[in-house]
Amino acid sequence: MKYLVLIPDGMADEKIEALGDMTPMQAAKKPTMDALAAKSLVGTVSNVPEGMVPESDTANMAILSFDPKTYSKGRSPLEAVSMGIEMQADETAYRCNVVTLSEEGDYDDKIILDHSADEITTPEADELIKALQAAFGNEARTFYTGVSYRHCLIMKNGNDTYPFMRPHDILGKRIGDYLPRTDNGGEEFYNMMRKSFEILDHHPVNEARRARGLKPANSAWFWSPGKKPQLPNFKKKWGLDGAVISAVDLIKGIGLCAGMRSIDVEGATGNVHTNYTGKANAAIEAFESGNDFVYIHVEGPDECGHRAEVENKVRAIEQIDEKILLPVYNYLLATGEPFRIMVLPDHPTPVRLRTHTILPVPFFIYDSEKEADGVSVYSEESAAATGNYVENGYTLLDQLIK
């Protein structure tokens, strides 16, 4: 038996007037998802436990059967693992976004305009991270370049519980209300963030971006601290050789911590303009080389939700259906061997809110050997109407595998 799990990150949404009061899932032309869902077990699942933040580390851990309440220690250390950083027991990892702030006023009065700085390219961001390392780096602090706007700060004896604000949750707001506070242990981070604006705002990379009509990445933003992660070994738990395919360091890190193979795809970007075909080919190659379980994560729908790009979110779903799910399904079918496919977003990312929510998400599980009475259109509404609700997302893999 082969298993494919496909995660269109943040795909679930609300009904949108511009789409004729449909969700992006309902509006998207996704014939493969709909055809499989018609023959599948369909329902909804809560991947984020009540009281926890609906972030992708928590949700994807749950989908991979690891209880977030036990294993979630922040996303940054998982990203650090993916970058090849060997964290020590006394070190804390922090996500370091390069974000776009408004130009006017004192630092505290600036508005956060974009958590991704127009999805800055990795080579551009690398120059900015090097500038931050030159300014702030020392024996206790090291900055590492990640992908696009997502980077990492490693600190010795750092605070791994500080309640930072997530930048994508405060788009369009005055940052002074959400910055680390100098009276509760946040002074070091506040000072670095404030100084980072002076360093980055007129950096040559940002001046060149302005000249091209792009937003500057003119400030660092720290969040999601955590210590070195520990996850159970996926193969020991399930008896399956697993592989993960993602452009996002976080997902790669989860896979690597669980002893899975992480496959890089050239041209995979973490946004709507990614190499969909390359991800499908990588999944097929993984199955052909002996992997029993392949986990494909696609960030595009989530980024479109954060950026309030309705049409692009619909298009991302359509591209995932046409260029990833269809060819991998056809490959599995042609092998003549039994297989199962599970499709679900990790969490909703509604365009209206531009951030994640904790609401349940729709899923379907297709079994090539046993058809079920599913739904005609795979959507949030149709999945909820089945009444099949899985309260704890970390138990859903039991239904796929067992």
Tab-separated table of N, CA, C and O in Angstrom, residues 3-68:
chain	number	residue	atom	x	y	z
A	3	TYR	N	0.874	5.552	0.209
A	3	TYR	CA	0.073	6.620	0.807
A	3	TYR	C	0.569	7.985	0.324
A	3	TYR	O	1.761	8.289	0.426
A	4	LEU	N	-0.361	8.778	-0.187
A	4	LEU	CA	-0.070	10.153	-0.558
A	4	LEU	C	-0.893	11.077	0.328
A	4	LEU	O	-2.113	10.941	0.418
A	5	VAL	N	-0.232	12.031	0.973
A	5	VAL	CA	-0.923	13.073	1.736
A	5	VAL	C	-0.580	14.412	1.082
A	5	VAL	O	0.596	14.761	0.948
A	6	LEU	N	-1.606	15.132	0.667
A	6	LEU	CA	-1.431	16.408	-0.023
A	6	LEU	C	-2.024	17.529	0.831
A	6	LEU	O	-3.208	17.492	1.174
A	7	ILE	N	-1.190	18.513	1.167
A	7	ILE	CA	-1.592	19.624	2.042
A	7	ILE	C	-1.558	20.945	1.268
A	7	ILE	O	-0.493	21.558	1.123
A	8	PRO	N	-2.688	21.416	0.753
A	8	PRO	CA	-2.737	22.778	0.220
A	8	PRO	C	-2.890	23.748	1.405
A	8	PRO	O	-3.990	24.009	1.886
A	9	ASP	N	-1.773	24.254	1.872
A	9	ASP	CA	-1.724	25.031	3.114
A	9	ASP	C	-2.709	26.198	3.066
A	9	ASP	O	-2.733	26.981	2.120
A	10	GLY	N	-3.539	26.327	4.108
A	10	GLY	CA	-4.445	27.463	4.229
A	10	GLY	C	-5.565	27.506	3.207
A	10	GLY	O	-6.209	28.549	3.046
A	11	MET	N	-5.852	26.400	2.533
A	11	MET	CA	-6.845	26.391	1.450
A	11	MET	C	-8.257	26.732	1.922
A	11	MET	O	-9.022	27.397	1.218
A	12	ALA	N	-8.643	26.284	3.116
A	12	ALA	CA	-10.002	26.526	3.618
A	12	ALA	C	-10.216	28.012	3.874
A	12	ALA	O	-9.303	28.736	4.278
A	13	ASP	N	-11.449	28.469	3.659
A	13	ASP	CA	-11.721	29.908	3.698
A	13	ASP	C	-13.195	30.132	4.004
A	13	ASP	O	-13.923	29.187	4.332
A	14	GLU	N	-13.608	31.387	3.894
A	14	GLU	CA	-15.005	31.786	4.048
A	14	GLU	C	-15.595	32.083	2.668
A	14	GLU	O	-14.869	32.221	1.682
A	15	LYS	N	-16.919	32.203	2.614
A	15	LYS	CA	-17.554	32.621	1.371
A	15	LYS	C	-17.191	34.075	1.090
A	15	LYS	O	-17.174	34.911	1.996
A	16	ILE	N	-16.909	34.367	-0.183
A	16	ILE	CA	-16.419	35.680	-0.592
A	16	ILE	C	-17.358	36.257	-1.651
A	16	ILE	O	-17.662	35.595	-2.644
A	17	GLU	N	-17.790	37.479	-1.413
A	17	GLU	CA	-18.757	38.107	-2.323
A	17	GLU	C	-18.222	38.167	-3.757
A	17	GLU	O	-18.960	37.932	-4.716
A	18	ALA	N	-16.941	38.466	-3.902
A	18	ALA	CA	-16.348	38.581	-5.234
A	18	ALA	C	-16.353	37.263	-6.000
A	18	ALA	O	-16.204	37.248	-7.227
A	19	LEU	N	-16.542	36.163	-5.292
A	19	LEU	CA	-16.617	34.838	-5.926
A	19	LEU	C	-18.054	34.348	-6.009
A	19	LEU	O	-18.302	33.144	-6.146
A	20	GLY	N	-19.011	35.264	-5.913
A	20	GLY	CA	-20.415	34.867	-5.967
A	20	GLY	C	-20.858	34.153	-4.713
A	20	GLY	O	-21.641	33.201	-4.781
A	21	ASP	N	-20.344	34.614	-3.576
A	21	ASP	CA	-20.649	34.004	-2.277
A	21	ASP	C	-20.229	32.536	-2.226
A	21	ASP	O	-20.916	31.691	-1.641
A	22	MET	N	-19.113	32.250	-2.848
A	22	MET	CA	-18.489	30.934	-2.740
A	22	MET	C	-17.131	31.075	-2.066
A	22	MET	O	-16.531	32.160	-2.062
A	23	THR	N	-16.651	29.991	-1.490
A	23	THR	CA	-15.279	29.972	-0.999
A	23	THR	C	-14.344	29.718	-2.175
A	23	THR	O	-14.778	29.254	-3.236
A	24	PRO	N	-13.031	29.996	-2.017
A	24	PRO	CA	-12.093	29.652	-3.090
A	24	PRO	C	-12.141	28.165	-3.454
A	24	PRO	O	-11.996	27.824	-4.638
A	25	MET	N	-12.343	27.296	-2.473
A	25	MET	CA	-12.458	25.872	-2.777
A	25	MET	C	-13.673	25.580	-3.651
A	25	MET	O	-13.615	24.748	-4.567
A	26	GLN	N	-14.785	26.241	-3.380
A	26	GLN	CA	-15.984	26.043	-4.176
A	26	GLN	C	-15.847	26.641	-5.567
A	26	GLN	O	-16.374	26.096	-6.545
A	27	ALA	N	-15.160	27.769	-5.663
A	27	ALA	CA	-15.025	28.453	-6.943
A	27	ALA	C	-13.982	27.816	-7.851
A	27	ALA	O	-14.080	27.915	-9.080
A	28	ALA	N	-12.997	27.163	-7.275
A	28	ALA	CA	-11.901	26.607	-8.067
A	28	ALA	C	-12.360	25.430	-8.919
A	28	ALA	O	-13.172	24.608	-8.485
A	29	LYS	N	-11.813	25.350	-10.128
A	29	LYS	CA	-12.034	24.178	-10.987
A	29	LYS	C	-10.990	23.143	-10.585
A	29	LYS	O	-9.822	23.236	-10.934
A	30	LYS	N	-11.425	22.136	-9.870
A	30	LYS	CA	-10.527	21.120	-9.310
A	30	LYS	C	-11.130	19.736	-9.551
A	30	LYS	O	-11.533	19.033	-8.610
A	31	PRO	N	-11.214	19.317	-10.813
A	31	PRO	CA	-11.921	18.067	-11.151
A	31	PRO	C	-11.350	16.821	-10.484
A	31	PRO	O	-12.098	15.895	-10.181
A	32	THR	N	-10.036	16.795	-10.242
A	32	THR	CA	-9.451	15.594	-9.631
A	32	THR	C	-9.849	15.481	-8.167
A	32	THR	O	-10.265	14.401	-7.701
A	33	MET	N	-9.737	16.572	-7.421
A	33	MET	CA	-10.174	16.535	-6.020
A	33	MET	C	-11.648	16.160	-5.929
A	33	MET	O	-12.030	15.318	-5.098
A	34	ASP	N	-12.483	16.772	-6.765
A	34	ASP	CA	-13.923	16.505	-6.705
A	34	ASP	C	-14.237	15.057	-7.063
A	34	ASP	O	-15.070	14.416	-6.413
A	35	ALA	N	-13.561	14.525	-8.095
A	35	ALA	CA	-13.819	13.146	-8.514
A	35	ALA	C	-13.411	12.149	-7.432
A	35	ALA	O	-14.117	11.164	-7.178
A	36	LEU	N	-12.274	12.397	-6.794
A	36	LEU	CA	-11.835	11.497	-5.725
A	36	LEU	C	-12.718	11.638	-4.491
A	36	LEU	O	-13.064	10.634	-3.851
A	37	ALA	N	-13.103	12.870	-4.158
A	37	ALA	CA	-13.951	13.087	-2.986
A	37	ALA	C	-15.305	12.411	-3.135
A	37	ALA	O	-15.926	12.022	-2.137
A	38	ALA	N	-15.753	12.253	-4.371
A	38	ALA	CA	-17.045	11.581	-4.611
A	38	ALA	C	-16.993	10.107	-4.228
A	38	ALA	O	-18.042	9.481	-4.016
A	39	LYS	N	-15.789	9.553	-4.104
A	39	LYS	CA	-15.622	8.126	-3.797
A	39	LYS	C	-14.870	7.920	-2.485
A	39	LYS	O	-14.340	6.829	-2.235
A	40	SER	N	-14.832	8.938	-1.660
A	40	SER	CA	-13.960	8.932	-0.479
A	40	SER	C	-14.719	9.065	0.823
A	40	SER	O	-15.894	9.473	0.848
A	41	LEU	N	-14.015	8.751	1.891
A	41	LEU	CA	-14.455	9.128	3.224
A	41	LEU	C	-14.194	10.619	3.370
A	41	LEU	O	-13.063	11.080	3.191
A	42	VAL	N	-15.229	11.397	3.676
A	42	VAL	CA	-15.111	12.849	3.733
A	42	VAL	C	-15.571	13.329	5.106
A	42	VAL	O	-16.504	12.779	5.698
A	43	GLY	N	-14.930	14.361	5.612
A	43	GLY	CA	-15.328	14.930	6.895
A	43	GLY	C	-14.533	16.176	7.197
A	43	GLY	O	-13.897	16.764	6.322
A	44	THR	N	-14.583	16.590	8.441
A	44	THR	CA	-13.801	17.735	8.905
A	44	THR	C	-12.950	17.312	10.096
A	44	THR	O	-13.294	16.370	10.819
A	45	VAL	N	-11.850	18.039	10.294
A	45	VAL	CA	-10.910	17.685	11.357
A	45	VAL	C	-10.349	18.954	11.976
A	45	VAL	O	-10.107	19.943	11.285
A	46	SER	N	-10.137	18.929	13.281
A	46	SER	CA	-9.471	20.027	13.998
A	46	SER	C	-8.014	19.646	14.208
A	46	SER	O	-7.701	18.753	15.004
A	47	ASN	N	-7.131	20.307	13.475
A	47	ASN	CA	-5.706	20.013	13.597
A	47	ASN	C	-5.024	20.808	14.703
A	47	ASN	O	-3.926	20.449	15.124
A	48	VAL	N	-5.678	21.873	15.153
A	48	VAL	CA	-5.092	22.717	16.194
A	48	VAL	C	-5.920	22.577	17.469
A	48	VAL	O	-7.105	22.921	17.492
A	49	PRO	N	-5.355	22.052	18.534
A	49	PRO	CA	-6.102	21.891	19.783
A	49	PRO	C	-6.587	23.231	20.329
A	49	PRO	O	-5.940	24.273	20.146
A	50	GLU	N	-7.702	23.195	21.012
A	50	GLU	CA	-8.250	24.392	21.643
A	50	GLU	C	-7.206	25.000	22.569
A	50	GLU	O	-6.541	24.309	23.344
A	51	GLY	N	-7.036	26.311	22.467
A	51	GLY	CA	-6.075	27.001	23.316
A	51	GLY	C	-4.697	27.150	22.719
A	51	GLY	O	-3.858	27.873	23.275
A	52	MET	N	-4.436	26.481	21.581
A	52	MET	CA	-3.135	26.612	20.932
A	52	MET	C	-3.260	27.540	19.725
A	52	MET	O	-4.334	27.713	19.153
A	53	VAL	N	-2.152	28.132	19.343
A	53	VAL	CA	-2.133	29.068	18.222
A	53	VAL	C	-2.230	28.287	16.913
A	53	VAL	O	-1.519	27.300	16.727
A	54	PRO	N	-3.100	28.713	15.991
A	54	PRO	CA	-3.261	27.970	14.729
A	54	PRO	C	-2.130	28.246	13.749
A	54	PRO	O	-2.310	28.877	12.709
A	55	GLU	N	-0.963	27.761	14.079
A	55	GLU	CA	0.195	27.911	13.202
A	55	GLU	C	0.464	26.605	12.466
A	55	GLU	O	0.002	25.536	12.860
A	56	SER	N	1.267	26.701	11.414
A	56	SER	CA	1.502	25.536	10.557
A	56	SER	C	2.309	24.450	11.247
A	56	SER	O	2.171	23.271	10.908
A	57	ASP	N	3.172	24.815	12.195
A	57	ASP	CA	3.916	23.759	12.893
A	57	ASP	C	2.965	22.875	13.679
A	57	ASP	O	3.009	21.635	13.593
A	58	THR	N	2.057	23.500	14.431
A	58	THR	CA	1.083	22.760	15.232
A	58	THR	C	0.210	21.883	14.345
A	58	THR	O	0.020	20.688	14.610
A	59	ALA	N	-0.338	22.469	13.275
A	59	ALA	CA	-1.284	21.747	12.424
A	59	ALA	C	-0.622	20.609	11.662
A	59	ALA	O	-1.173	19.505	11.565
A	60	ASN	N	0.566	20.841	11.114
A	60	ASN	CA	1.225	19.781	10.344
A	60	ASN	C	1.764	18.675	11.226
A	60	ASN	O	1.795	17.512	10.815
A	61	MET	N	2.193	19.006	12.444
A	61	MET	CA	2.539	17.947	13.395
A	61	MET	C	1.339	17.036	13.624
A	61	MET	O	1.465	15.806	13.644
A	62	ALA	N	0.172	17.648	13.813
A	62	ALA	CA	-1.032	16.857	14.064
A	62	ALA	C	-1.339	15.949	12.888
A	62	ALA	O	-1.649	14.762	13.067
A	63	ILE	N	-1.255	16.482	11.670
A	63	ILE	CA	-1.563	15.669	10.487
A	63	ILE	C	-0.612	14.476	10.405
A	63	ILE	O	-1.004	13.383	9.997
A	64	LEU	N	0.629	14.679	10.819
A	64	LEU	CA	1.610	13.594	10.789
A	64	LEU	C	1.536	12.708	12.038
A	64	LEU	O	2.408	11.885	12.266
A	65	SER	N	0.491	12.896	12.847
A	65	SER	CA	0.121	12.025	13.985
A	65	SER	C	0.840	12.349	15.280
A	65	SER	O	0.782	11.572	16.240
A	66	PHE	N	1.491	13.503	15.357
A	66	PHE	CA	2.187	13.895	16.582
A	66	PHE	C	1.332	14.909	17.344
A	66	PHE	O	1.040	15.987	16.836
A	67	ASP	N	0.929	14.582	18.551
A	67	ASP	CA	0.058	15.440	19.356
A	67	ASP	C	0.758	16.776	19.627
A	67	ASP	O	1.784	16.818	20.313
A	68	PRO	N	0.214	17.882	19.107
A	68	PRO	CA	0.875	19.178	19.304
A	68	PRO	C	1.033	19.574	20.762
A	68	PRO	O	1.992	20.260	21.117
